[in-house]
Amino acid sequence: MDERLWLPPLPGEPEVLIECPRFSFVKRRADGAVDFVSPLPCPYNYGSIPGLTSDEGDPLDAVVLGPRLAQGQRLRVPVVGVIGFIDSGRGDPKVVCAAAPLTDAGCLRCRASRRSSSSARASPS
C-alpha cells in the first residue's frame, strides 16, 4: 500500500466540524477563511476531523452524508468508509461518515444516477 494513503487511527464515531454545508457554493477552511467558491453546489456536507491530520499536514477531511448541516456544527458520526486521494503528491484521504445506515435503495439510486449521466455524456449531440 502507498504510505501516502496512511491514516491516523480513527475512532468509530469521530467528531466532525462542518466547513461546507450540503448545497453550499463556498468552501471554507477550519478557521473560517474562504478556501474557494465553486460554480456548482457541494452535494454533501464537507468538513474535517479536528485533531487529526493527513499526510499533507491539513486537518483530515470528512464527508458527512445525509441532510444539510449548519456551517460550524460539530457532531459525532459513524465512519462508513475512507476514500484514498493523493493531492500534489501528498496523501489527502476523505473519511466518509453517515448518521443513518446506508441502504441498498440509496446505493441503487446512486448507480442509476451514474448510469443515466454516463449515457447522457455518451450520446451524440
Short mmCIF file of C-alpha atoms in Angstrom, two decimals:
data_model
loop_
_atom_site.label_atom_id
_atom_site.label_comp_id
_atom_site.label_asym_id
_atom_site.label_seq_id
_atom_site.Cartn_x
_atom_site.Cartn_y
_atom_site.Cartn_z
CA MET A 1 0.00 0.00 0.00
CA ASP A 2 1.19 3.51 -0.80
CA GLU A 3 2.29 5.01 2.53
CA ARG A 4 0.90 8.41 1.45
CA LEU A 5 -2.54 6.85 1.97
CA TRP A 6 -1.76 6.07 5.62
CA LEU A 7 -4.44 7.21 8.06
CA PRO A 8 -4.08 8.05 11.72
CA PRO A 9 -6.13 5.74 13.98
CA LEU A 10 -9.78 6.73 13.61
CA PRO A 11 -12.42 6.43 16.31
CA GLY A 12 -15.61 4.67 15.18
CA GLU A 13 -17.51 7.95 15.63
CA PRO A 14 -15.13 10.89 15.22
CA GLU A 15 -16.18 14.47 15.88
CA VAL A 16 -16.58 16.23 12.52
CA LEU A 17 -16.54 20.01 12.06
CA ILE A 18 -18.76 21.04 9.11
CA GLU A 19 -16.98 23.64 6.95
CA CYS A 20 -19.10 23.41 3.79
CA PRO A 21 -22.78 22.51 4.29
CA ARG A 22 -24.55 20.39 1.69
CA PHE A 23 -25.65 22.53 -1.31
CA SER A 24 -23.20 25.33 -0.40
CA PHE A 25 -21.12 27.04 -3.08
CA VAL A 26 -18.46 28.33 -0.64
CA LYS A 27 -15.77 26.01 0.76
CA ARG A 28 -14.24 27.34 3.97
CA ARG A 29 -11.19 26.22 5.90
CA ALA A 30 -11.43 25.07 9.51
CA ASP A 31 -10.54 28.64 10.62
CA GLY A 32 -13.50 30.07 8.64
CA ALA A 33 -11.44 31.63 5.83
CA VAL A 34 -12.81 31.12 2.31
CA ASP A 35 -10.87 28.35 0.53
CA PHE A 36 -12.71 28.61 -2.82
CA VAL A 37 -16.08 29.35 -4.42
CA SER A 38 -17.49 26.57 -6.61
CA PRO A 39 -19.68 27.06 -9.70
CA LEU A 40 -21.67 24.01 -8.52
CA PRO A 41 -23.16 23.30 -5.08
CA CYS A 42 -21.48 20.69 -2.90
CA PRO A 43 -23.65 17.52 -2.94
CA TYR A 44 -22.77 16.57 0.67
CA ASN A 45 -21.63 18.11 3.95
CA TYR A 46 -17.86 18.57 3.89
CA GLY A 47 -15.57 19.26 6.80
CA SER A 48 -12.71 17.92 8.87
CA ILE A 49 -11.91 15.87 11.93
CA PRO A 50 -10.27 18.25 14.43
CA GLY A 51 -7.05 16.97 15.95
CA LEU A 52 -6.25 14.52 13.14
CA THR A 53 -4.10 15.41 10.14
CA SER A 54 -3.47 13.83 6.76
CA ASP A 55 -0.09 13.33 5.11
CA GLU A 56 -0.36 16.83 3.60
CA GLY A 57 -0.49 18.35 7.11
CA ASP A 58 -4.06 19.69 6.86
CA PRO A 59 -6.89 18.51 9.12
CA LEU A 60 -8.23 15.13 7.97
CA ASP A 61 -11.13 15.72 5.53
CA ALA A 62 -14.55 14.24 6.19
CA VAL A 63 -17.70 13.93 4.11
CA VAL A 64 -20.99 13.57 6.02
CA LEU A 65 -23.85 12.05 4.05
CA GLY A 66 -27.44 12.99 4.86
CA PRO A 67 -29.42 16.19 5.28
CA ARG A 68 -27.81 19.64 5.21
CA LEU A 69 -25.94 20.54 8.40
CA ALA A 70 -25.02 24.04 9.59
CA GLN A 71 -21.58 25.50 8.93
CA GLY A 72 -19.56 25.29 12.15
CA GLN A 73 -21.68 22.45 13.54
CA ARG A 74 -19.72 19.73 15.33
CA LEU A 75 -21.18 16.25 15.51
CA ARG A 76 -20.10 12.71 16.27
CA VAL A 77 -20.98 10.48 13.36
CA PRO A 78 -20.07 6.87 12.41
CA VAL A 79 -17.42 6.20 9.76
CA VAL A 80 -18.74 4.17 6.81
CA GLY A 81 -15.66 4.28 4.58
CA VAL A 82 -12.47 6.02 3.54
CA ILE A 83 -11.52 7.12 0.02
CA GLY A 84 -7.80 7.46 -0.63
CA PHE A 85 -6.74 10.57 -2.56
CA ILE A 86 -3.33 11.95 -3.41
CA ASP A 87 -3.19 15.74 -3.82
CA SER A 88 0.03 17.31 -5.15
CA GLY A 89 1.89 14.11 -4.28
CA ARG A 90 0.68 14.01 -0.66
CA GLY A 91 -1.95 11.78 0.94
CA ASP A 92 -5.32 13.53 1.31
CA PRO A 93 -7.88 10.82 2.22
CA LYS A 94 -11.57 11.56 2.70
CA VAL A 95 -13.35 9.91 5.63
CA VAL A 96 -16.97 9.16 4.67
CA CYS A 97 -19.47 9.31 7.55
CA ALA A 98 -23.23 8.85 7.79
CA ALA A 99 -25.55 9.15 10.77
CA ALA A 100 -28.07 6.77 9.19
CA PRO A 101 -27.11 3.37 7.79
CA LEU A 102 -26.52 3.27 4.05
CA THR A 103 -29.31 1.33 2.36
CA ASP A 104 -29.42 -0.82 -0.73
CA ALA A 105 -32.10 1.52 -2.11
CA GLY A 106 -29.76 4.51 -1.72
CA CYS A 107 -26.94 2.62 -3.42
CA LEU A 108 -29.25 1.63 -6.28
CA ARG A 109 -30.27 5.28 -6.78
CA CYS A 110 -26.59 6.27 -6.93
CA ARG A 111 -25.84 3.57 -9.51
CA ALA A 112 -28.88 4.53 -11.60
CA SER A 113 -27.90 8.20 -11.47
CA ARG A 114 -24.33 7.43 -12.58
CA ARG A 115 -25.62 5.19 -15.38
CA SER A 116 -28.02 7.84 -16.72
CA SER A 117 -25.38 10.60 -16.56
CA SER A 118 -22.86 8.32 -18.31
CA SER A 119 -25.42 7.60 -21.04
CA ALA A 120 -26.13 11.29 -21.49
CA ARG A 121 -22.43 12.07 -21.96
CA ALA A 122 -22.03 9.18 -24.41
CA SER A 123 -24.99 10.26 -26.57
CA PRO A 124 -24.12 12.05 -29.81
CA SER A 125 -25.19 15.69 -29.91
#
